[in-house]
PDB file of C-alpha atoms in Angstrom:
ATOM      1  CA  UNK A 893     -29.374 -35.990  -5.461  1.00 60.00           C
ATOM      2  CA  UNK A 894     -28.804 -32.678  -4.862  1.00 63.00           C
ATOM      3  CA  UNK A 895     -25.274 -31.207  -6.405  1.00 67.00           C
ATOM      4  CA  UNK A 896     -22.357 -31.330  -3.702  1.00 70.00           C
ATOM      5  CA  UNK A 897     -20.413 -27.649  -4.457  1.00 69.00           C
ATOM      6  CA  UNK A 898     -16.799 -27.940  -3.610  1.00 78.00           C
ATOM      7  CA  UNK A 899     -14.870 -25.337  -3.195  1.00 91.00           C
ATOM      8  CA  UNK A 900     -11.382 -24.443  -5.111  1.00 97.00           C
ATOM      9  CA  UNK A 901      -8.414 -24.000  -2.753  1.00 97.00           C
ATOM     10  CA  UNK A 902      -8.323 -20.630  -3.419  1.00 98.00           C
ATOM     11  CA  UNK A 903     -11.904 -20.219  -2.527  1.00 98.00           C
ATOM     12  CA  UNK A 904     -11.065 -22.381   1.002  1.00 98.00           C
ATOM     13  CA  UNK A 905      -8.200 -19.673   1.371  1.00 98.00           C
ATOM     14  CA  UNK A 906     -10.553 -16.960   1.220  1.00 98.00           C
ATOM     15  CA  UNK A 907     -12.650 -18.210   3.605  1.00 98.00           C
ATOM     16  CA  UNK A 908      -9.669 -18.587   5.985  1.00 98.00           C
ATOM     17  CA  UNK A 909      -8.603 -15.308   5.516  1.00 98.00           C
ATOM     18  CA  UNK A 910     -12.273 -14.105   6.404  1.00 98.00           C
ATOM     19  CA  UNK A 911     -12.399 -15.970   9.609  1.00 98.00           C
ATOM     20  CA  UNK A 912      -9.201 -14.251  10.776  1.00 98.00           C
ATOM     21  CA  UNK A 913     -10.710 -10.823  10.656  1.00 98.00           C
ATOM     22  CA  UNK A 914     -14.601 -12.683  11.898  1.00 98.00           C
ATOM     23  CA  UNK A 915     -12.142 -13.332  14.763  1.00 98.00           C
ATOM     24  CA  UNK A 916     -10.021  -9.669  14.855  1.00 98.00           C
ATOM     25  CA  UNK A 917     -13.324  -7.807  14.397  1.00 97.00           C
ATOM     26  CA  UNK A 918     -15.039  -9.940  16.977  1.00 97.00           C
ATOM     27  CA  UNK A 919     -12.109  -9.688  19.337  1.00 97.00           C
ATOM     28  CA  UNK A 920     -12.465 -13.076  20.021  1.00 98.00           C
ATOM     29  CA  UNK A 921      -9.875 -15.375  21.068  1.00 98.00           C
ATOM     30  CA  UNK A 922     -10.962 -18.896  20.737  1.00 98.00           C
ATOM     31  CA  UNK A 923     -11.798 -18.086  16.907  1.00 98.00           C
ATOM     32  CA  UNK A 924      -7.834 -16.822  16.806  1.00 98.00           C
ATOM     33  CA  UNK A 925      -6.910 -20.067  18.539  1.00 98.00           C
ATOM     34  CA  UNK A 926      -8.458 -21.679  15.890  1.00 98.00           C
ATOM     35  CA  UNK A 927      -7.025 -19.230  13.024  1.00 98.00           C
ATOM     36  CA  UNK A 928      -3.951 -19.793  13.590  1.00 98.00           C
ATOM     37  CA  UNK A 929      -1.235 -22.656  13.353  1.00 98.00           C
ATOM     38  CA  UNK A 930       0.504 -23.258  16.723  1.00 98.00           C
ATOM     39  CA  UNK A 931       3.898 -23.854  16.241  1.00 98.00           C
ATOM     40  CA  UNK A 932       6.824 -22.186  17.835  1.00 98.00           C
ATOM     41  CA  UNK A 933       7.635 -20.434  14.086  1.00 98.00           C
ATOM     42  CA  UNK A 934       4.018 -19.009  13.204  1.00 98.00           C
ATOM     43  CA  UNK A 935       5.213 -14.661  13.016  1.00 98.00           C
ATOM     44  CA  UNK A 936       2.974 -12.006  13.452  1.00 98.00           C
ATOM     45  CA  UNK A 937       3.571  -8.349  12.489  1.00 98.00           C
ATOM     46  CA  UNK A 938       1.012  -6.006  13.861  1.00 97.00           C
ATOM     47  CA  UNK A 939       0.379  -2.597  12.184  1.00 94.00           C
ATOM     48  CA  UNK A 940       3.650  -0.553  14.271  1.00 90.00           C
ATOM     49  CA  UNK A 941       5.443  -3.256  16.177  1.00 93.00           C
ATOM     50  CA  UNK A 942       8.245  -5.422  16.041  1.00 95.00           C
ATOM     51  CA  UNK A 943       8.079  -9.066  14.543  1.00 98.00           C
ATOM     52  CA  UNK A 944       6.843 -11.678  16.940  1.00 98.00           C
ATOM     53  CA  UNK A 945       7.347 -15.193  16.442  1.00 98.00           C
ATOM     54  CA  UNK A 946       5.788 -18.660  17.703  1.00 98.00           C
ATOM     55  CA  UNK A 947       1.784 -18.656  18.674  1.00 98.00           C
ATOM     56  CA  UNK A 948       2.451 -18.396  22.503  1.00 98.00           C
ATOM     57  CA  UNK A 949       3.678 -14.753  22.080  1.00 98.00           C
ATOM     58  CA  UNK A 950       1.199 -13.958  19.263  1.00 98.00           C
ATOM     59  CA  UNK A 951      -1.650 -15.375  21.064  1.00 98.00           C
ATOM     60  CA  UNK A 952      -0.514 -13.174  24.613  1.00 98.00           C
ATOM     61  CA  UNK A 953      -0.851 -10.422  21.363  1.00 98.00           C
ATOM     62  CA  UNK A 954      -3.876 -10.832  20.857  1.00 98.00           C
ATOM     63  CA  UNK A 955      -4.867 -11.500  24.021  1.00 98.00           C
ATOM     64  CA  UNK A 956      -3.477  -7.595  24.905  1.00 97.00           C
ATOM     65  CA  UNK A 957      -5.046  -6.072  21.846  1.00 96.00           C
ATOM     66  CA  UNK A 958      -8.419  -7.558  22.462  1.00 96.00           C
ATOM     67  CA  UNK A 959      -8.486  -6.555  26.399  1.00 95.00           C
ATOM     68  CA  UNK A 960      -7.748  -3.101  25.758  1.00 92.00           C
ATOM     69  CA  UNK A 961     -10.209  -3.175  22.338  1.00 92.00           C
ATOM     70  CA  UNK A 962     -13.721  -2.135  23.355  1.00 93.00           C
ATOM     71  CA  UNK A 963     -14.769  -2.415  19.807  1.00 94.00           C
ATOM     72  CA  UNK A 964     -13.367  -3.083  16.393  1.00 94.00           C
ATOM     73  CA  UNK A 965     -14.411  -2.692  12.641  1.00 96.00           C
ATOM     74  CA  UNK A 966     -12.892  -4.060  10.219  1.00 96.00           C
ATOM     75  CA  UNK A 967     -13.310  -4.436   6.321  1.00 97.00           C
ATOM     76  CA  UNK A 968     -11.429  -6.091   3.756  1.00 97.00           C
ATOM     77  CA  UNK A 969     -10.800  -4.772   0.457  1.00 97.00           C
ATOM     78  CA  UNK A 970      -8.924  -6.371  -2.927  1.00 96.00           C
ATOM     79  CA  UNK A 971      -8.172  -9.774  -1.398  1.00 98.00           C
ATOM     80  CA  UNK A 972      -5.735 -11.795  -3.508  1.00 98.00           C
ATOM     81  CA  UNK A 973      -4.959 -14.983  -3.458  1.00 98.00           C
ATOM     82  CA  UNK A 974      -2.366 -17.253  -4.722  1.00 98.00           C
ATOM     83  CA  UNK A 975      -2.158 -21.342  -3.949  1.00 98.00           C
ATOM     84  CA  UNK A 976       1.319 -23.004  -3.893  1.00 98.00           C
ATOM     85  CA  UNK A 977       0.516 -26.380  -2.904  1.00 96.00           C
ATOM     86  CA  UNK A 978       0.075 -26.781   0.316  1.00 97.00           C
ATOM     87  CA  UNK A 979       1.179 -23.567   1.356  1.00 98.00           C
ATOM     88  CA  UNK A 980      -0.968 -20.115  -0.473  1.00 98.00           C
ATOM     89  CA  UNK A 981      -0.902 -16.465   0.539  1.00 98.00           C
ATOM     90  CA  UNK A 982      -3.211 -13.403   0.962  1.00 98.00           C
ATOM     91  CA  UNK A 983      -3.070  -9.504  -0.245  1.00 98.00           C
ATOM     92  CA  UNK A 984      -5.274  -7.423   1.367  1.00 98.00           C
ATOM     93  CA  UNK A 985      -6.404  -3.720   2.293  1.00 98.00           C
ATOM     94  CA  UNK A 986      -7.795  -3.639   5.785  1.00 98.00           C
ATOM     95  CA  UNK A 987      -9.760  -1.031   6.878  1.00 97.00           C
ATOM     96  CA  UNK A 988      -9.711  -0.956  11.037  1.00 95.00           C
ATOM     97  CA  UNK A 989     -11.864   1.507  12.809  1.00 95.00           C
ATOM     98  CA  UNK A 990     -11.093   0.913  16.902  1.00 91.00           C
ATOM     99  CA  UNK A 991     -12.388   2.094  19.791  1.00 86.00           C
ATOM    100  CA  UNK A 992     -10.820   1.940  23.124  1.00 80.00           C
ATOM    101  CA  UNK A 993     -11.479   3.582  26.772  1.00 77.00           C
ATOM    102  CA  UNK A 994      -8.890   6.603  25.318  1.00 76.00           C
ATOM    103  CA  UNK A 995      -9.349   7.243  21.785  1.00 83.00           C
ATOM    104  CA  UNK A 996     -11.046   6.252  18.502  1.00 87.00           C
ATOM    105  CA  UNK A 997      -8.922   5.480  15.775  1.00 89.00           C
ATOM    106  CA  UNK A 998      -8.888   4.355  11.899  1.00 93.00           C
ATOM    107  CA  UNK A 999      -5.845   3.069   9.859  1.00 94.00           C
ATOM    108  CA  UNK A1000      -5.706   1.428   6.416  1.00 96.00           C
ATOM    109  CA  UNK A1001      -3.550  -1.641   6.720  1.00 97.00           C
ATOM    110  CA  UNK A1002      -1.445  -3.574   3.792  1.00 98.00           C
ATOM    111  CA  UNK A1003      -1.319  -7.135   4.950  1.00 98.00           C
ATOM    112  CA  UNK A1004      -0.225 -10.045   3.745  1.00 98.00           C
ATOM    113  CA  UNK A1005      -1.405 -13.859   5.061  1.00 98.00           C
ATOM    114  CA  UNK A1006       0.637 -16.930   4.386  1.00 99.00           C
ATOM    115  CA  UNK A1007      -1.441 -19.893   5.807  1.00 98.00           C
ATOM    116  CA  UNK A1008      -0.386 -23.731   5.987  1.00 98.00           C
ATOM    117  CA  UNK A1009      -2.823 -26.931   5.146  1.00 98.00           C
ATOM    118  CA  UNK A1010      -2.776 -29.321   7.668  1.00 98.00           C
ATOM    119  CA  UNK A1011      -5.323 -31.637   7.087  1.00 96.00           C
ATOM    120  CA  UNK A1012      -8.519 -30.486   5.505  1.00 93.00           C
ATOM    121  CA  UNK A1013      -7.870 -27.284   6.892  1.00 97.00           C
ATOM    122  CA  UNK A1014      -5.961 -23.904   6.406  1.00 98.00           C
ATOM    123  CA  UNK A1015      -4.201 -21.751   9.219  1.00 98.00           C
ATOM    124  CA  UNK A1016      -2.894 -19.093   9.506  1.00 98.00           C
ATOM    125  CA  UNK A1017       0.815 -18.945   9.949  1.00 98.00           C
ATOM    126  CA  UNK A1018       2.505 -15.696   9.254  1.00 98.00           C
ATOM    127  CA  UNK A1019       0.555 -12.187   9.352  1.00 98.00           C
ATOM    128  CA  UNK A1020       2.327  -9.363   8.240  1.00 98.00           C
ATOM    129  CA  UNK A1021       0.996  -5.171   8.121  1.00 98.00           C
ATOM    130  CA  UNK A1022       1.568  -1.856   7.427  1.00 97.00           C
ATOM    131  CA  UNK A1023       0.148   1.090   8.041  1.00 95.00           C
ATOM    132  CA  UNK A1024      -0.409   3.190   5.148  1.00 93.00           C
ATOM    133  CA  UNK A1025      -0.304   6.715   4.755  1.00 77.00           C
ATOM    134  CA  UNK A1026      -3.905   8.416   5.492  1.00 67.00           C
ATOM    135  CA  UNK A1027      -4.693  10.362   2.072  1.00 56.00           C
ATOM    136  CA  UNK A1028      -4.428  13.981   2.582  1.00 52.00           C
ATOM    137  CA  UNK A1029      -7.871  15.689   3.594  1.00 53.00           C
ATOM    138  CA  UNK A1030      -9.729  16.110   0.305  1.00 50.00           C
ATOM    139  CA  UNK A1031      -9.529  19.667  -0.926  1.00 42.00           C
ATOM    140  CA  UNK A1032     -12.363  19.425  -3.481  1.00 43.00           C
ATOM    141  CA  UNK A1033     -14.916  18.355  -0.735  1.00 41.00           C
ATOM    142  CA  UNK A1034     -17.840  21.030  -0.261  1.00 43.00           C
ATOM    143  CA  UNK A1035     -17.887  23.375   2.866  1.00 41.00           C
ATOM    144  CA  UNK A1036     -21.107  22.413   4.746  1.00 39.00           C
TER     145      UNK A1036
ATOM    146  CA  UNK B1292      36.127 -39.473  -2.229  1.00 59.00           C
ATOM    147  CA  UNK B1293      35.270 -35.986  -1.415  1.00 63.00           C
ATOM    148  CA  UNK B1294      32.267 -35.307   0.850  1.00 66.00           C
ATOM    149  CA  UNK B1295      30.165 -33.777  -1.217  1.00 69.00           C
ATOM    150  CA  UNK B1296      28.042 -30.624   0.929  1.00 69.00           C
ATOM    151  CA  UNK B1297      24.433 -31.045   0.092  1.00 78.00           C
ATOM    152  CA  UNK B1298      22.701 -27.981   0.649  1.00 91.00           C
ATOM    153  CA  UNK B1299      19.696 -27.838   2.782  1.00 97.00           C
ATOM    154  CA  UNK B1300      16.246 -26.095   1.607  1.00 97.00           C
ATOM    155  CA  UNK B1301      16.671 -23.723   3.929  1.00 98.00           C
ATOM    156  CA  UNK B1302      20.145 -22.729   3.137  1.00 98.00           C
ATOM    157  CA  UNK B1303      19.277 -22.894  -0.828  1.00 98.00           C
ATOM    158  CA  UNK B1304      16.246 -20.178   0.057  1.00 98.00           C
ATOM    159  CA  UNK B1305      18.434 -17.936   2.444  1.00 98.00           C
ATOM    160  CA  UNK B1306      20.889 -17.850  -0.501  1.00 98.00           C
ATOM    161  CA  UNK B1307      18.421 -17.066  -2.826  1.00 98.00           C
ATOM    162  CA  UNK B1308      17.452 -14.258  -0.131  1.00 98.00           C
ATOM    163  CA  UNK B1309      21.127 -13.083  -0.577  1.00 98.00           C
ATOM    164  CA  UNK B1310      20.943 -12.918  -3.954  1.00 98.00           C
ATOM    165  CA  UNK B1311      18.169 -10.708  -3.846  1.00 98.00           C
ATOM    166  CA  UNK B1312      19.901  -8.438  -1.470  1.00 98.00           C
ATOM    167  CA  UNK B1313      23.213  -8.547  -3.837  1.00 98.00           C
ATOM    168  CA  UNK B1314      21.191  -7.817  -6.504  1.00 98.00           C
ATOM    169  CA  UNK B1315      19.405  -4.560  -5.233  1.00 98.00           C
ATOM    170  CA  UNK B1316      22.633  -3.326  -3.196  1.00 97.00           C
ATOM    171  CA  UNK B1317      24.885  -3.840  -6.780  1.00 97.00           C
ATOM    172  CA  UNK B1318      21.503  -1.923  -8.725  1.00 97.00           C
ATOM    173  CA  UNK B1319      22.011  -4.867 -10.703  1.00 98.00           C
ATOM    174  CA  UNK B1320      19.015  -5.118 -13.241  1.00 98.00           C
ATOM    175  CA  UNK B1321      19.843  -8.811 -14.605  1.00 98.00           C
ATOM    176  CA  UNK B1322      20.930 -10.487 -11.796  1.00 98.00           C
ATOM    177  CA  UNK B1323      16.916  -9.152 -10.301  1.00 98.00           C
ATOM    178  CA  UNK B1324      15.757 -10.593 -13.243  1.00 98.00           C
ATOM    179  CA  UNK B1325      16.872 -14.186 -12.482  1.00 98.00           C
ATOM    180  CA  UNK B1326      15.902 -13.493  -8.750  1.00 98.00           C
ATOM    181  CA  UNK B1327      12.044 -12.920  -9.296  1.00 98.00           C
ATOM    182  CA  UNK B1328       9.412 -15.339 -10.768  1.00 98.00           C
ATOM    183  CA  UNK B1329       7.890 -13.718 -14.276  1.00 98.00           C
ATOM    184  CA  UNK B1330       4.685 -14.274 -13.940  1.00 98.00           C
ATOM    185  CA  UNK B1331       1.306 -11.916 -13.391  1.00 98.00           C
ATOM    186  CA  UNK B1332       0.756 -13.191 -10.081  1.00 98.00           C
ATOM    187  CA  UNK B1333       4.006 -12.282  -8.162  1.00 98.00           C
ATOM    188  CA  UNK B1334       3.452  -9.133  -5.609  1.00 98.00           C
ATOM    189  CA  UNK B1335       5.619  -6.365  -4.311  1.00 98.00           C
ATOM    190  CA  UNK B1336       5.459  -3.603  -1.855  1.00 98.00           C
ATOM    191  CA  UNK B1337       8.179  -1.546  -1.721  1.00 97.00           C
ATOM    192  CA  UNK B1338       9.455   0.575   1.415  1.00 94.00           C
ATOM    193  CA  UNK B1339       5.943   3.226   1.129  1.00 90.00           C
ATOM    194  CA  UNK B1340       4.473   2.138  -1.591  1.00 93.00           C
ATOM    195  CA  UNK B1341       1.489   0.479  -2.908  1.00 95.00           C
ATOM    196  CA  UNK B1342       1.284  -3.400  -3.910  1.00 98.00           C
ATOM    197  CA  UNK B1343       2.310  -4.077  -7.374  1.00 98.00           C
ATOM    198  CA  UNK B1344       1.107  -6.893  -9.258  1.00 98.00           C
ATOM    199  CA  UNK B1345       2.927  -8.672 -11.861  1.00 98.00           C
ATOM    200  CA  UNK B1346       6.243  -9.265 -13.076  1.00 98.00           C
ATOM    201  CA  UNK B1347       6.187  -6.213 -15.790  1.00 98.00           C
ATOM    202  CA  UNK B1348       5.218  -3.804 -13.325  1.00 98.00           C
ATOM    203  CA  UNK B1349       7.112  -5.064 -10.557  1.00 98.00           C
ATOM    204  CA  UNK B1350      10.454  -5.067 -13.281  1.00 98.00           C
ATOM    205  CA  UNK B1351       9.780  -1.461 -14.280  1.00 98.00           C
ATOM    206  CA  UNK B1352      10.054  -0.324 -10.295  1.00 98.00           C
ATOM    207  CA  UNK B1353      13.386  -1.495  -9.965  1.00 98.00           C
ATOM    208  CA  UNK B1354      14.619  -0.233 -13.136  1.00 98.00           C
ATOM    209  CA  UNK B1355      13.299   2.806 -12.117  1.00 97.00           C
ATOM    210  CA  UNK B1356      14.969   2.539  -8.279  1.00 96.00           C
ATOM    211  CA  UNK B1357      18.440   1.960 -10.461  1.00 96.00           C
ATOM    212  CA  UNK B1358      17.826   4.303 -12.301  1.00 95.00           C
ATOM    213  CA  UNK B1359      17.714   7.447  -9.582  1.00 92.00           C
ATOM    214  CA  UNK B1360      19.677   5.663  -7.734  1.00 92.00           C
ATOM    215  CA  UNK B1361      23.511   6.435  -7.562  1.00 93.00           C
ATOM    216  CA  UNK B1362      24.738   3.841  -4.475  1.00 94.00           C
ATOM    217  CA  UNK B1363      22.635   1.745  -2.172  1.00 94.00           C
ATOM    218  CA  UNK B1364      24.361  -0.377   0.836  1.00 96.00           C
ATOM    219  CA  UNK B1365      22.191  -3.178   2.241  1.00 96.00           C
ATOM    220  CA  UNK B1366      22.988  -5.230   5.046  1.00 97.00           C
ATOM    221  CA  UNK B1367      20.735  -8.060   6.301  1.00 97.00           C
ATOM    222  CA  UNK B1368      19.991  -8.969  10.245  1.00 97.00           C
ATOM    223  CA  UNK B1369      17.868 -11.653  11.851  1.00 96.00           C
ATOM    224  CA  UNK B1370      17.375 -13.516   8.943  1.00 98.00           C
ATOM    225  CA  UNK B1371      14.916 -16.167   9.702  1.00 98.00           C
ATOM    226  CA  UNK B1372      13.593 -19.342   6.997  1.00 98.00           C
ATOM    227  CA  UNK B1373      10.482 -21.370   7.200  1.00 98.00           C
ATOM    228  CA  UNK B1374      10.096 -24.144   3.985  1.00 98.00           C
ATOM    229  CA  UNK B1375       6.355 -25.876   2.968  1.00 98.00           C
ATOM    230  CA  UNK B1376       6.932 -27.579   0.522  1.00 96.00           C
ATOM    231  CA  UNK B1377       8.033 -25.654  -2.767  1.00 97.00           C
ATOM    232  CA  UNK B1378       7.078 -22.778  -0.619  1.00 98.00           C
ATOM    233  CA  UNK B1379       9.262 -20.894   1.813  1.00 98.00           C
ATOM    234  CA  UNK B1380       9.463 -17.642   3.121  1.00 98.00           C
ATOM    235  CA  UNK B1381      12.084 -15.595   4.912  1.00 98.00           C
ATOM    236  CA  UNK B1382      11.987 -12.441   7.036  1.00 98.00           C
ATOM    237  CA  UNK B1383      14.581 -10.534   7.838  1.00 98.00           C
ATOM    238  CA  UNK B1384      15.501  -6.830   8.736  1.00 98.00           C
ATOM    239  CA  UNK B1385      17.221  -4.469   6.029  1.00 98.00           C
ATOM    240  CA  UNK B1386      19.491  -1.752   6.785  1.00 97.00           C
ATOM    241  CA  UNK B1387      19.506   0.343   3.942  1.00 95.00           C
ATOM    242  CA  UNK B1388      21.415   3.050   3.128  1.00 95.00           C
ATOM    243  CA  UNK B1389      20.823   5.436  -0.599  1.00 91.00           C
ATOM    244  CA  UNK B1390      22.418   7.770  -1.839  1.00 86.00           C
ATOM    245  CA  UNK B1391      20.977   9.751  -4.747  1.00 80.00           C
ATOM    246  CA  UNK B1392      21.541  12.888  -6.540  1.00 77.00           C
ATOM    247  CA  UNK B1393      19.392  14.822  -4.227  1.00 76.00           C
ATOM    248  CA  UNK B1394      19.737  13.214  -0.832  1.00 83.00           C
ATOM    249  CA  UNK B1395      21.191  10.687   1.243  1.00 86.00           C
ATOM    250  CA  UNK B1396      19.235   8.619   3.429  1.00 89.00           C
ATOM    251  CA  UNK B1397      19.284   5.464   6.177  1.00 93.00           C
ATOM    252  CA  UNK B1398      15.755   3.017   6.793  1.00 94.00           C
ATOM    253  CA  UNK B1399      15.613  -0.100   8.552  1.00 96.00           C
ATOM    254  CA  UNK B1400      13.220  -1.980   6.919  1.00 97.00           C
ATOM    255  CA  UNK B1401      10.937  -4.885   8.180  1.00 98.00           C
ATOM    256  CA  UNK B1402      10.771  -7.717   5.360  1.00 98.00           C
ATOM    257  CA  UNK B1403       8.778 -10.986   4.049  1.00 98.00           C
ATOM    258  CA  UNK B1404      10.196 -12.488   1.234  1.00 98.00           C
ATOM    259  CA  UNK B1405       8.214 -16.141  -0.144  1.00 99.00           C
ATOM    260  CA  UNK B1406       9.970 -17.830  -2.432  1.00 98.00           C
ATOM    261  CA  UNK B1407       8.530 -20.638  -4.660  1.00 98.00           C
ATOM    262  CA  UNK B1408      10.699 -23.780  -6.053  1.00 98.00           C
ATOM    263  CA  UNK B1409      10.900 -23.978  -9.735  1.00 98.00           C
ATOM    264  CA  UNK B1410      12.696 -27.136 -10.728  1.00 96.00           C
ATOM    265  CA  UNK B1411      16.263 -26.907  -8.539  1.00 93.00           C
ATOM    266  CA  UNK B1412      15.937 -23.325  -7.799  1.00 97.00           C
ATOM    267  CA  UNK B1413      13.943 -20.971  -5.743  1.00 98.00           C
ATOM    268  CA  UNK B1414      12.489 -17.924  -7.117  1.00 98.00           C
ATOM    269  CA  UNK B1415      11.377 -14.838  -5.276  1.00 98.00           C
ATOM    270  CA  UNK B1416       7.739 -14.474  -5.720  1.00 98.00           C
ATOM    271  CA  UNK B1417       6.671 -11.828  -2.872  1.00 98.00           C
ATOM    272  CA  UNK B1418       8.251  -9.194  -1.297  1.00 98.00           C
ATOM    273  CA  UNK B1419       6.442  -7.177   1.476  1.00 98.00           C
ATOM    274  CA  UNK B1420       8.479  -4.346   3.099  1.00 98.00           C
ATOM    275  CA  UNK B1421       7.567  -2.234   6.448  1.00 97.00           C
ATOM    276  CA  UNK B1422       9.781   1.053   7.196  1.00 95.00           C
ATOM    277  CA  UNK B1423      10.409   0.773  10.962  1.00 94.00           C
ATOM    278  CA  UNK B1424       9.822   3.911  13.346  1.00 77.00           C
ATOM    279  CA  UNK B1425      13.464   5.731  13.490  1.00 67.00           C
ATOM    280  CA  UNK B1426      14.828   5.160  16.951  1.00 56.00           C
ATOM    281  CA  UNK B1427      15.442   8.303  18.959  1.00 52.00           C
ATOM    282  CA  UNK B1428      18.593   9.643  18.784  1.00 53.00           C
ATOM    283  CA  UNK B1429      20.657   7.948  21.581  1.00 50.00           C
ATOM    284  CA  UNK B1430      20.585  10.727  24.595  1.00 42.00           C
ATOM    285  CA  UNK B1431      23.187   9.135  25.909  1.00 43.00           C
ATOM    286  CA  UNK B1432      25.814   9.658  23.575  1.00 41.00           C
ATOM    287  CA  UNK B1433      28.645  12.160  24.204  1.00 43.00           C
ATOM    288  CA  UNK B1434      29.114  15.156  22.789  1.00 40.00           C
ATOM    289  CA  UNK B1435      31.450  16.101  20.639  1.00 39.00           C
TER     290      UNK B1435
END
């Protein structure tokens, strides 16, 4: 019989948190729908705006971002994890390179992820960013 | 027989919230002490900075914040509670104004506090700040 591998919560969590930014990098909203809890008291800060709460006006968010997204990269750096029940958050660095129609832009993004089990699952339920501070050019780099 | 007022969660966590705010508006090292969790897995991210990790490290920011510190005003808007559990978390916007020996300064802050229930109390056990963008200075204001 081969040996069944469960995962930990926190490993479960992880996963979660990955298929949020499968879904951001992707741009693709019926992974989001899926993400994400959809109650009327889910919140959503995105890197530079204004708290949002309840799914209908994060998932018109998303919805915005992705239409005027042509492409997105993103990577995810010092995830940490901590389970409280049914209830466990993320820390995370997120590196975001974008491209739209106008410009091409990269940020480095502190974010924290607080997601919910229902079920057998865990969603997403409160995403919250900031933008850090680029680093200043570096000085020591050679002159090509 | 007097009614006796049982508190809901959600008024025990926005209290605890309060406390926190007391505590960093009065610079008040003890009373932050019996706000926060001490453990090595609690997070902060103060207004600019990077996450720290851990009670000990967390502890020696705010003495340090005290400590250059002279007189700090907070006040707290749009306070608004979710509970899971022994989990909850509040966000809220700070107003905060400092005062040190070098300068005096304003931020409105953008904030997620969780808070995690240790026998009858609630302890805070992540606190992830955002400075907001200034507004621009009200061109419609007379002059003086």
């Amino acid at each position: 019989m081969p040996a069944i591998q469960l995962q930990t919560d926190e490993e479960e969590v992880l996963a979660a948190n990955r298929t949020f930014y499968t879904a951001l990098q992707s741009l693709d909203l019926p992974l989001m729908d899926q993400v994400w809890l959809h109650t009327d008291w889910v919140k959503c800060i995105h890197p530079g705006w204004d708290l949002m709460v309840g799914w209908d006006e994060i998932r018109a968010s998303w919805e915005d971002i992705f239409r005027s997204t042509e492409q997105m990269m993103v990577s995810i750096s010092r995830p940490l994890v901590h389970v409280e029940g049914a209830s466990a958050w993320v820390s995370c660095l997120e590196n975001v390179t974008t491209a739209s129609q106008s410009n091409f832009s990269t940020a480095l993004v502190e974010a924290t992820n607080i997601f919910v089990r229902r079920g057998s699952g865990w969603f997403l339920a409160h995403h919250h960013t900031t933008p850090l501070a680029e680093p200043p050019p570096d000085a020591s780099a050679p002159v090509q």
